[in-house]
């Protein structure tokens, strides 16, 4: 691998090694023995390689190996293939992002860092989801647009709780647990905005402060794995799948986003609808327009469509509205005096989605809207079931994939290798659950993510 490195790459590797050496010394002094390096695959599962802290410098410089075939893994760990990726050959290097190196509060002796994936030559892996999100962030920056994003995390614990939806009784029943989740996140430097019991028995939600797009996706991973660790310590099994019981309300992974220019929030202070600026309106119109195709990324499992139903606050209609929780795109103006909190929430996405693909694809769709000067349709108030012009979003994964395959914008943004891998994995997961009942699909997927 040394051979493929140009002089510049060798220098960069040395710099990373130096930085990692210092970090490793600090971690060792804190009793950290192992560092988990994660990335999220196309099916939405977080995969890992673990390295001893003593090897962190070496790994920061040259990475640790992992096969590219994981890009075509299905949700049950069976393997499909795609035109560019598949088969047993090849190796990629996982390089940790040291800026995000975090000591894990609920896993004593462990630290974590998200990884980017490179070829042995040192070139970025064309299907690296995290670098895709970064590329799209840079594209937005080239147009003078900064983005702040945040994912909500919803999950259900098993065994569930008896108290009512959003009920204080559920917090009292599990106050030690909820307190430990909060404590672990805070100890890791994660700024929690709120945490509460949700609609379904045993369901909770936590939201964290917005970050840059890649940072928001990293946080989605860190928050989920922290919740998993605390849950297991409490003898609870956490379910992050989109649907727990096909008859009930599922788990969403709503994406909040706002656009910024020169320190100014473009979602407010304009003369567009709900006070948006023209750039913000066009960006959101691009996202709304592309939603049927974006679902192949944000609602990526056959299970996603058991969740994405009307009257469950899941965002099943292709429309937008200020503070409308049934619209796919809810606009949040922010309370008087705190208008800088103005943002938009994409509600249709769920926790089976790879958060890096979500952030990158949403930016690509939004920038296409800006380039085309798209305008938003009229907002929808009330239940979109009754609204004219509020179309139902795709009701199945194959339907979403049909829209995805027609999206020149997403194909160009993702690049052929990643685009084709996404199509192959969606088709593979569809086949996997062909002829299975909703209950079987829910039971097979809810514990996988
Ligand atoms: N659990 C709902 C979903 O599936 C969301 C509820 C809420 O708006 O917080 O998206
Ligand atoms: Mg919620």
Tab-separated table of C-alpha atoms and ligand atoms in Angstrom:
chain	number	residue	atom	x	y	z
A	1	UNK	CA	0.000	0.000	0.000
A	2	UNK	CA	3.010	2.252	0.545
A	3	UNK	CA	3.794	2.047	-3.170
A	4	UNK	CA	0.581	3.674	-4.371
A	5	UNK	CA	1.102	6.617	-2.043
A	6	UNK	CA	2.436	9.772	-3.617
A	7	UNK	CA	4.735	11.993	-1.547
A	8	UNK	CA	1.766	14.160	-0.471
A	9	UNK	CA	-0.207	11.139	0.666
A	10	UNK	CA	2.753	9.800	2.615
A	11	UNK	CA	3.089	13.138	4.364
A	12	UNK	CA	-0.601	13.200	5.209
A	13	UNK	CA	-0.354	9.653	6.552
A	14	UNK	CA	2.572	10.685	8.751
A	15	UNK	CA	0.642	13.667	10.043
A	16	UNK	CA	-2.346	11.473	10.904
A	17	UNK	CA	-0.056	8.982	12.614
A	18	UNK	CA	1.455	11.724	14.757
A	19	UNK	CA	-1.915	13.083	15.787
A	20	UNK	CA	-3.239	9.583	16.482
A	21	UNK	CA	-0.150	8.743	18.540
A	22	UNK	CA	-0.895	11.632	20.889
A	23	UNK	CA	-4.576	10.671	21.063
A	24	UNK	CA	-3.675	7.044	21.758
A	25	UNK	CA	-1.430	8.084	24.657
A	26	UNK	CA	-4.296	10.091	26.163
A	27	UNK	CA	-6.739	7.198	25.686
A	28	UNK	CA	-4.350	4.679	27.215
A	29	UNK	CA	-3.920	6.937	30.246
A	30	UNK	CA	-7.716	6.912	30.592
A	31	UNK	CA	-7.776	3.110	30.471
A	32	UNK	CA	-9.115	2.855	26.916
A	33	UNK	CA	-7.905	-0.400	25.346
A	34	UNK	CA	-9.959	-0.631	22.182
A	35	UNK	CA	-11.212	1.709	19.476
A	36	UNK	CA	-14.282	0.794	17.415
A	37	UNK	CA	-14.154	2.149	13.841
A	38	UNK	CA	-17.601	2.238	12.295
A	39	UNK	CA	-19.147	2.919	8.924
A	40	UNK	CA	-22.708	2.342	7.785
A	41	UNK	CA	-23.491	0.058	4.863
A	42	UNK	CA	-26.048	0.525	2.084
A	43	UNK	CA	-28.629	-1.594	3.950
A	44	UNK	CA	-28.298	0.781	6.933
A	45	UNK	CA	-26.379	-1.505	9.275
A	46	UNK	CA	-23.411	-0.135	11.194
A	47	UNK	CA	-20.360	-2.311	10.544
A	48	UNK	CA	-17.172	-2.233	12.585
A	49	UNK	CA	-13.516	-3.067	12.849
A	50	UNK	CA	-11.920	-2.837	16.264
A	51	UNK	CA	-8.266	-1.945	16.811
A	52	UNK	CA	-6.251	-1.927	20.030
A	53	UNK	CA	-5.518	1.608	21.190
A	54	UNK	CA	-1.814	0.821	20.815
A	55	UNK	CA	-2.301	0.415	17.055
A	56	UNK	CA	-4.256	3.631	16.523
A	57	UNK	CA	-1.332	5.582	15.032
A	58	UNK	CA	-0.610	2.889	12.444
A	59	UNK	CA	-4.315	2.609	11.595
A	60	UNK	CA	-4.773	6.367	11.305
A	61	UNK	CA	-1.957	6.437	8.764
A	62	UNK	CA	-2.745	3.386	6.656
A	63	UNK	CA	-6.177	2.230	7.755
A	64	UNK	CA	-7.434	-1.197	8.650
A	65	UNK	CA	-8.667	-3.549	5.939
A	66	UNK	CA	-12.255	-4.423	5.117
A	67	UNK	CA	-13.758	-5.980	1.990
A	68	UNK	CA	-15.759	-3.801	-0.425
A	69	UNK	CA	-18.351	-6.598	-0.633
A	70	UNK	CA	-20.086	-5.191	2.470
A	71	UNK	CA	-21.536	-2.519	0.169
A	72	UNK	CA	-23.846	-5.212	-1.207
A	73	UNK	CA	-24.747	-6.925	2.077
A	74	UNK	CA	-28.480	-7.304	2.701
A	75	UNK	CA	-30.262	-6.720	5.994
A	76	UNK	CA	-29.979	-10.411	6.965
A	77	UNK	CA	-26.208	-10.532	6.180
A	78	UNK	CA	-26.723	-12.420	2.940
A	79	UNK	CA	-24.861	-10.972	-0.009
A	80	UNK	CA	-25.989	-9.752	-3.415
A	81	UNK	CA	-23.937	-8.309	-6.222
A	82	UNK	CA	-23.990	-5.176	-8.391
A	83	UNK	CA	-22.347	-4.041	-11.644
A	84	UNK	CA	-19.418	-2.357	-9.866
A	85	UNK	CA	-19.254	-3.995	-6.456
A	86	UNK	CA	-19.522	-7.627	-5.411
A	87	UNK	CA	-17.519	-10.802	-5.044
A	88	UNK	CA	-14.616	-11.774	-2.811
A	89	UNK	CA	-11.840	-9.673	-4.366
A	90	UNK	CA	-10.312	-6.448	-3.169
A	91	UNK	CA	-9.710	-4.627	0.064
A	92	UNK	CA	-10.494	-1.188	1.398
A	93	UNK	CA	-8.829	0.747	4.191
A	94	UNK	CA	-10.927	2.218	6.989
A	95	UNK	CA	-9.324	5.466	8.168
A	96	UNK	CA	-10.696	6.872	11.438
A	97	UNK	CA	-11.736	10.514	11.615
A	98	UNK	CA	-9.723	11.548	14.665
A	99	UNK	CA	-11.673	14.784	15.059
A	100	UNK	CA	-14.623	12.662	16.162
A	101	UNK	CA	-12.723	10.242	18.391
A	102	UNK	CA	-14.946	9.749	21.451
A	103	UNK	CA	-14.460	7.822	24.682
A	104	UNK	CA	-17.599	5.698	25.130
A	105	UNK	CA	-19.269	6.337	28.454
A	106	UNK	CA	-21.429	3.206	28.456
A	107	UNK	CA	-18.662	0.856	27.292
A	108	UNK	CA	-15.824	1.232	29.788
A	109	UNK	CA	-12.402	0.777	28.169
A	110	UNK	CA	-13.707	1.644	24.699
A	111	UNK	CA	-13.525	4.568	22.317
A	112	UNK	CA	-15.188	5.123	18.938
A	113	UNK	CA	-14.473	6.952	15.717
A	114	UNK	CA	-16.340	7.013	12.409
A	115	UNK	CA	-14.248	5.882	9.451
A	116	UNK	CA	-13.861	6.927	5.829
A	117	UNK	CA	-13.101	4.212	3.332
A	118	UNK	CA	-10.212	4.403	0.896
A	119	UNK	CA	-8.726	2.184	-1.756
A	120	UNK	CA	-5.290	0.760	-1.081
A	121	UNK	CA	-3.874	3.323	-3.517
A	122	UNK	CA	-5.073	6.045	-1.144
A	123	UNK	CA	-7.899	7.166	-3.433
A	124	UNK	CA	-11.314	7.577	-1.833
A	125	UNK	CA	-13.506	4.494	-2.316
A	126	UNK	CA	-16.123	5.552	-4.895
A	127	UNK	CA	-18.929	4.066	-2.788
A	128	UNK	CA	-17.809	5.549	0.561
A	129	UNK	CA	-21.068	6.859	1.995
A	130	UNK	CA	-19.404	9.248	4.431
A	131	UNK	CA	-17.277	10.872	1.731
A	132	UNK	CA	-20.404	11.175	-0.437
A	133	UNK	CA	-22.040	13.222	2.339
A	134	UNK	CA	-18.899	15.373	2.584
A	135	UNK	CA	-18.758	15.890	-1.193
A	136	UNK	CA	-22.362	17.116	-1.234
A	137	UNK	CA	-21.675	19.426	1.724
A	138	UNK	CA	-18.776	20.897	-0.242
A	139	UNK	CA	-20.997	21.351	-3.307
A	140	UNK	CA	-23.420	23.348	-1.199
A	141	UNK	CA	-20.531	25.400	0.213
A	142	UNK	CA	-19.370	26.200	-3.340
A	143	UNK	CA	-22.769	27.846	-3.858
A	144	UNK	CA	-22.350	29.736	-0.601
A	145	UNK	CA	-24.830	27.521	1.283
A	146	UNK	CA	-24.005	26.076	4.689
A	147	UNK	CA	-26.214	23.396	6.223
A	148	UNK	CA	-27.090	22.489	9.780
A	149	UNK	CA	-28.733	19.120	10.247
A	150	UNK	CA	-29.922	16.830	13.011
A	151	UNK	CA	-31.534	13.403	13.154
A	152	UNK	CA	-34.136	12.491	15.739
A	153	UNK	CA	-33.605	9.059	17.243
A	154	UNK	CA	-36.675	6.975	18.060
A	155	UNK	CA	-36.473	3.482	19.517
A	156	UNK	CA	-38.531	0.930	21.410
A	157	UNK	CA	-37.295	-1.072	24.375
A	158	UNK	CA	-38.298	-4.656	25.006
A	159	UNK	CA	-39.863	-5.475	27.416
A	160	UNK	CA	-42.086	-2.427	26.905
A	161	UNK	CA	-43.647	-0.155	29.502
A	162	UNK	CA	-47.162	0.074	30.824
A	163	UNK	CA	-47.637	3.856	31.118
A	164	UNK	CA	-49.521	6.018	28.608
A	165	UNK	CA	-48.066	7.552	25.430
A	166	UNK	CA	-45.920	10.622	26.248
A	167	UNK	CA	-46.784	9.793	29.882
A	168	UNK	CA	-44.729	10.783	32.908
A	169	UNK	CA	-45.521	7.294	34.257
A	170	UNK	CA	-43.157	5.814	31.671
A	171	UNK	CA	-40.342	8.091	32.770
A	172	UNK	CA	-40.937	7.160	36.410
A	173	UNK	CA	-40.914	3.463	35.492
A	174	UNK	CA	-37.565	3.849	33.731
A	175	UNK	CA	-36.062	6.978	35.273
A	176	UNK	CA	-32.734	5.299	35.997
A	177	UNK	CA	-32.520	4.101	32.394
A	178	UNK	CA	-33.501	7.398	30.783
A	179	UNK	CA	-31.144	9.231	33.147
A	180	UNK	CA	-28.307	6.909	32.177
A	181	UNK	CA	-28.948	7.494	28.460
A	182	UNK	CA	-28.817	11.241	29.081
A	183	UNK	CA	-25.726	10.934	31.272
A	184	UNK	CA	-23.810	8.809	28.773
A	185	UNK	CA	-24.587	11.200	25.899
A	186	UNK	CA	-23.556	14.211	27.958
A	187	UNK	CA	-20.333	12.516	29.083
A	188	UNK	CA	-19.520	12.030	25.398
A	189	UNK	CA	-19.998	15.708	24.680
A	190	UNK	CA	-23.308	15.208	22.857
A	191	UNK	CA	-25.660	18.136	23.396
A	192	UNK	CA	-29.123	16.700	24.074
A	193	UNK	CA	-32.109	18.935	23.279
A	194	UNK	CA	-34.840	16.728	24.680
A	195	UNK	CA	-35.789	13.165	25.505
A	196	UNK	CA	-39.314	11.805	25.990
A	197	UNK	CA	-41.533	8.719	25.864
A	198	UNK	CA	-43.276	8.340	22.489
A	199	UNK	CA	-46.562	6.860	21.290
A	200	UNK	CA	-45.834	3.126	21.136
A	201	UNK	CA	-45.374	1.217	24.437
A	202	UNK	CA	-41.658	1.219	25.250
A	203	UNK	CA	-40.896	3.919	22.679
A	204	UNK	CA	-38.587	6.868	23.385
A	205	UNK	CA	-37.151	9.719	21.376
A	206	UNK	CA	-34.056	11.812	21.840
A	207	UNK	CA	-33.014	14.812	19.782
A	208	UNK	CA	-29.589	16.389	19.764
A	209	UNK	CA	-28.234	19.765	18.694
A	210	UNK	CA	-27.742	20.333	14.960
A	211	UNK	CA	-24.333	19.919	13.371
A	212	UNK	CA	-22.755	19.999	9.930
A	213	UNK	CA	-24.212	17.250	7.669
A	214	UNK	CA	-21.424	14.702	8.151
A	215	UNK	CA	-21.337	15.492	11.863
A	216	UNK	CA	-25.100	14.960	12.107
A	217	UNK	CA	-24.758	11.524	10.505
A	218	UNK	CA	-21.854	10.672	12.844
A	219	UNK	CA	-24.015	11.719	15.771
A	220	UNK	CA	-26.874	9.499	14.568
A	221	UNK	CA	-24.483	6.541	14.799
A	222	UNK	CA	-23.009	7.554	18.151
A	223	UNK	CA	-26.399	8.261	19.733
A	224	UNK	CA	-27.826	4.934	18.596
A	225	UNK	CA	-24.859	2.873	19.774
A	226	UNK	CA	-24.865	4.701	23.095
A	227	UNK	CA	-28.569	3.939	23.577
A	228	UNK	CA	-27.886	0.323	22.639
A	229	UNK	CA	-25.121	0.004	25.234
A	230	UNK	CA	-27.124	1.640	28.034
A	231	UNK	CA	-30.204	-0.448	27.166
A	232	UNK	CA	-28.271	-3.703	27.370
A	233	UNK	CA	-26.793	-2.645	30.718
A	234	UNK	CA	-30.372	-2.269	31.941
A	235	UNK	CA	-31.448	-5.667	30.588
A	236	UNK	CA	-33.489	-4.030	27.828
A	237	UNK	CA	-33.382	-4.913	24.136
A	238	UNK	CA	-33.518	-1.763	21.982
A	239	UNK	CA	-35.310	-1.974	18.643
A	240	UNK	CA	-34.328	0.599	16.024
A	241	UNK	CA	-36.223	-0.941	13.084
A	242	UNK	CA	-38.859	1.173	11.257
A	243	UNK	CA	-41.714	-1.002	12.476
A	244	UNK	CA	-42.159	-2.943	15.677
A	245	UNK	CA	-45.747	-4.100	15.220
A	246	UNK	CA	-47.312	-3.510	11.791
A	247	UNK	CA	-50.546	-2.384	13.431
A	248	UNK	CA	-48.827	0.318	15.500
A	249	UNK	CA	-46.792	3.507	15.210
A	250	UNK	CA	-43.208	2.823	14.159
A	251	UNK	CA	-39.822	4.455	14.609
A	252	UNK	CA	-38.969	7.482	12.472
A	253	UNK	CA	-35.545	9.071	11.972
A	254	UNK	CA	-36.721	12.531	10.989
A	255	UNK	CA	-34.126	14.834	9.505
A	256	UNK	CA	-34.120	18.514	10.550
A	257	UNK	CA	-32.257	20.941	8.339
A	258	UNK	CA	-31.619	24.634	7.963
A	259	UNK	CA	-29.647	26.606	5.385
A	260	UNK	CA	-27.134	29.278	6.343
A	261	UNK	CA	-25.280	32.065	4.572
A	262	UNK	CA	-22.842	34.451	6.285
A	263	UNK	CA	-24.158	33.487	9.716
A	264	UNK	CA	-27.749	34.052	8.679
A	265	UNK	CA	-30.497	31.406	8.746
A	266	UNK	CA	-32.054	31.314	5.261
A	267	UNK	CA	-35.198	29.614	6.606
A	268	UNK	CA	-36.328	32.951	8.068
A	269	UNK	CA	-36.395	36.660	7.281
A	270	UNK	CA	-37.290	36.220	3.598
A	271	UNK	CA	-40.400	37.051	1.663
A	272	UNK	CA	-41.202	33.470	0.613
A	273	UNK	CA	-43.792	31.206	2.222
A	274	UNK	CA	-43.576	31.067	6.043
A	275	UNK	CA	-40.859	33.748	5.816
A	276	UNK	CA	-38.312	31.643	3.975
A	277	UNK	CA	-35.768	33.163	1.620
A	278	UNK	CA	-35.909	32.256	-2.070
A	279	UNK	CA	-32.850	29.972	-1.727
A	280	UNK	CA	-34.436	28.134	1.153
A	281	UNK	CA	-37.742	27.761	-0.689
A	282	UNK	CA	-36.056	26.386	-3.815
A	283	UNK	CA	-33.921	23.983	-1.802
A	284	UNK	CA	-36.932	22.607	0.070
A	285	UNK	CA	-38.947	22.441	-3.167
A	286	UNK	CA	-36.136	20.339	-4.642
A	287	UNK	CA	-36.274	17.981	-1.667
A	288	UNK	CA	-40.066	17.735	-1.807
A	289	UNK	CA	-40.004	17.130	-5.543
A	290	UNK	CA	-37.405	14.338	-5.218
A	291	UNK	CA	-39.032	12.666	-2.197
A	292	UNK	CA	-40.445	9.630	-4.064
A	293	UNK	CA	-36.894	8.848	-5.262
A	294	UNK	CA	-35.272	9.859	-1.951
A	295	UNK	CA	-37.378	7.235	-0.179
A	296	UNK	CA	-35.145	4.557	-1.728
A	297	UNK	CA	-32.471	6.046	0.566
A	298	UNK	CA	-34.456	7.375	3.543
A	299	UNK	CA	-37.021	4.570	3.775
A	300	UNK	CA	-34.830	1.774	2.465
A	301	UNK	CA	-36.420	-1.407	3.818
A	302	UNK	CA	-39.597	-3.316	2.931
A	303	UNK	CA	-40.379	-2.676	6.619
A	304	UNK	CA	-40.228	1.087	5.984
A	305	UNK	CA	-43.511	0.930	4.075
A	306	UNK	CA	-45.293	-0.749	6.964
A	307	UNK	CA	-44.437	2.370	8.978
A	308	UNK	CA	-45.011	4.994	6.281
A	309	UNK	CA	-48.810	5.086	6.589
A	310	UNK	CA	-51.273	7.954	7.042
A	311	UNK	CA	-52.310	9.118	10.528
A	312	UNK	CA	-49.079	7.995	12.202
A	313	UNK	CA	-47.099	11.234	11.924
A	314	UNK	CA	-44.795	9.361	9.578
A	315	UNK	CA	-45.025	11.821	6.636
A	316	UNK	CA	-46.775	9.612	4.076
A	317	UNK	CA	-47.909	12.491	1.813
A	318	UNK	CA	-45.780	14.452	-0.632
A	319	UNK	CA	-46.667	17.894	0.676
A	320	UNK	CA	-45.415	20.511	3.094
A	321	UNK	CA	-46.996	22.645	5.786
A	322	UNK	CA	-45.948	24.830	8.719
A	323	UNK	CA	-46.078	22.644	11.849
A	324	UNK	CA	-48.041	19.964	10.001
A	325	UNK	CA	-47.000	16.596	11.447
A	326	UNK	CA	-48.730	14.581	8.728
A	327	UNK	CA	-46.869	16.349	5.903
A	328	UNK	CA	-43.669	14.744	4.601
A	329	UNK	CA	-42.032	18.151	4.982
A	330	UNK	CA	-42.946	19.977	8.176
A	331	UNK	CA	-41.757	23.565	8.338
A	332	UNK	CA	-40.826	24.738	11.833
A	333	UNK	CA	-40.774	28.577	11.963
A	334	UNK	CA	-39.384	28.731	15.515
A	335	UNK	CA	-41.110	30.608	18.322
A	336	UNK	CA	-41.119	34.445	18.374
A	337	UNK	CA	-37.780	35.606	19.683
A	338	UNK	CA	-36.071	32.355	18.648
A	339	UNK	CA	-36.635	32.563	14.894
A	340	UNK	CA	-33.076	31.426	14.264
A	341	UNK	CA	-34.317	27.973	15.213
A	342	UNK	CA	-36.386	27.935	11.998
A	343	UNK	CA	-35.866	24.695	10.130
A	344	UNK	CA	-37.539	22.066	7.994
A	345	UNK	CA	-38.151	18.489	9.057
A	346	UNK	CA	-38.300	15.583	6.620
A	347	UNK	CA	-40.570	13.160	8.456
A	348	UNK	CA	-40.730	10.268	6.007
A	349	UNK	CA	-37.280	8.877	6.772
A	350	UNK	CA	-36.693	6.050	9.238
A	351	UNK	CA	-33.832	4.472	11.198
A	352	UNK	CA	-33.150	1.777	8.584
A	353	UNK	CA	-31.596	4.536	6.477
A	354	UNK	CA	-27.879	5.133	6.225
A	355	UNK	CA	-27.613	8.678	7.680
A	356	UNK	CA	-24.669	9.592	5.434
A	357	UNK	CA	-26.616	8.650	2.310
A	358	UNK	CA	-29.602	10.605	3.642
A	359	UNK	CA	-27.706	13.832	4.278
A	360	UNK	CA	-25.816	13.644	0.970
A	361	UNK	CA	-28.888	12.782	-1.123
A	362	UNK	CA	-31.026	15.479	0.503
A	363	UNK	CA	-28.355	18.078	-0.270
A	364	UNK	CA	-28.111	16.865	-3.886
A	365	UNK	CA	-31.901	17.104	-4.302
A	366	UNK	CA	-32.029	20.499	-2.595
A	367	UNK	CA	-29.251	21.965	-4.754
A	368	UNK	CA	-31.055	20.720	-7.892
A	369	UNK	CA	-34.062	22.681	-6.620
A	370	UNK	CA	-31.901	25.796	-6.133
A	371	UNK	CA	-30.373	25.446	-9.618
A	372	UNK	CA	-33.833	25.117	-11.188
A	373	UNK	CA	-35.295	27.942	-9.087
A	374	UNK	CA	-38.147	25.666	-7.967
A	375	UNK	CA	-41.001	27.102	-5.910
A	376	UNK	CA	-42.941	25.275	-3.228
A	377	UNK	CA	-46.579	24.378	-3.905
A	378	UNK	CA	-49.218	25.788	-1.546
A	379	UNK	CA	-48.783	24.567	2.013
A	380	UNK	CA	-51.183	21.975	3.386
A	381	UNK	CA	-52.940	22.471	6.711
A	382	UNK	CA	-54.676	19.592	8.432
A	383	UNK	CA	-54.721	15.949	7.417
A	384	UNK	CA	-53.382	15.667	3.840
A	385	UNK	CA	-55.866	12.829	3.221
A	386	UNK	CA	-58.377	15.599	2.537
A	387	UNK	CA	-56.018	17.979	0.719
A	388	UNK	CA	-56.044	18.457	-2.996
A	389	UNK	CA	-52.600	18.109	-4.528
A	390	UNK	CA	-51.137	16.103	-1.630
A	391	UNK	CA	-49.985	12.924	-3.306
A	392	UNK	CA	-49.399	9.750	-1.363
A	393	UNK	CA	-45.700	8.849	-1.374
A	394	UNK	CA	-44.695	5.412	-2.743
A	395	UNK	CA	-46.402	2.625	-0.814
A	396	UNK	CA	-43.706	0.022	-1.377
A	397	UNK	CA	-39.939	-0.237	-1.744
A	398	UNK	CA	-40.060	-1.329	-5.421
A	399	UNK	CA	-42.178	1.745	-6.205
A	400	UNK	CA	-39.602	4.015	-4.526
A	401	UNK	CA	-36.768	2.248	-6.356
A	402	UNK	CA	-38.519	2.901	-9.694
A	403	UNK	CA	-38.460	6.638	-8.903
A	404	UNK	CA	-34.852	6.399	-7.704
A	405	UNK	CA	-33.727	4.720	-10.936
A	406	UNK	CA	-35.242	7.591	-12.913
A	407	UNK	CA	-33.414	10.266	-10.897
A	408	UNK	CA	-30.541	11.638	-12.980
A	409	UNK	CA	-29.751	14.011	-10.092
A	410	UNK	CA	-29.194	11.234	-7.566
A	411	UNK	CA	-27.301	9.021	-10.019
A	412	UNK	CA	-24.889	11.838	-10.848
A	413	UNK	CA	-24.443	12.819	-7.203
A	414	UNK	CA	-23.899	9.300	-5.880
A	415	UNK	CA	-21.782	8.084	-8.780
A	416	UNK	CA	-22.517	4.846	-10.648
A	417	UNK	CA	-20.910	2.439	-8.170
A	418	UNK	CA	-22.864	3.635	-5.144
A	419	UNK	CA	-26.062	4.207	-7.141
A	420	UNK	CA	-26.005	0.667	-8.530
A	421	UNK	CA	-25.137	-0.840	-5.148
A	422	UNK	CA	-28.184	0.902	-3.648
A	423	UNK	CA	-30.457	-0.461	-6.390
A	424	UNK	CA	-29.027	-3.983	-5.952
A	425	UNK	CA	-29.428	-3.972	-2.160
A	426	UNK	CA	-32.991	-2.611	-2.348
A	427	UNK	CA	-33.912	-5.271	-4.910
A	428	UNK	CA	-32.222	-7.960	-2.801
A	429	UNK	CA	-34.024	-6.905	0.377
A	430	UNK	CA	-37.328	-6.796	-1.533
A	431	UNK	CA	-36.810	-10.370	-2.743
A	432	UNK	CA	-35.796	-11.482	0.728
A	433	UNK	CA	-39.204	-10.567	2.136
A	434	UNK	CA	-41.302	-11.497	-0.895
A	435	UNK	CA	-44.442	-13.313	0.242
A	436	UNK	CA	-43.761	-12.711	3.948
A	437	UNK	CA	-46.525	-11.236	6.102
A	438	UNK	CA	-46.183	-7.734	7.606
A	439	UNK	CA	-45.706	-9.324	11.018
A	440	UNK	CA	-42.908	-11.555	9.748
A	441	UNK	CA	-41.212	-8.561	8.116
A	442	UNK	CA	-41.485	-6.529	11.330
A	443	UNK	CA	-40.083	-9.351	13.455
A	444	UNK	CA	-37.223	-10.030	11.042
A	445	UNK	CA	-36.091	-6.404	10.860
A	446	UNK	CA	-36.876	-4.542	14.093
A	447	UNK	CA	-33.790	-5.821	15.914
A	448	UNK	CA	-31.350	-5.586	13.005
A	449	UNK	CA	-30.445	-1.894	13.014
B	1	LIG	N1	-43.007	7.712	15.444
B	1	LIG	C1	-43.409	8.563	14.360
B	1	LIG	C2	-42.739	8.086	13.081
B	1	LIG	O1	-42.794	6.961	12.774
B	1	LIG	C3	-43.069	10.028	14.636
B	1	LIG	C4	-43.721	10.638	15.816
B	1	LIG	C5	-43.237	12.077	15.984
B	1	LIG	O2	-43.620	12.936	15.191
B	1	LIG	O3	-42.387	12.303	16.841
B	1	LIG	O4	-42.161	8.859	12.369
B	2	LIG	MG1	-40.992	11.415	17.563
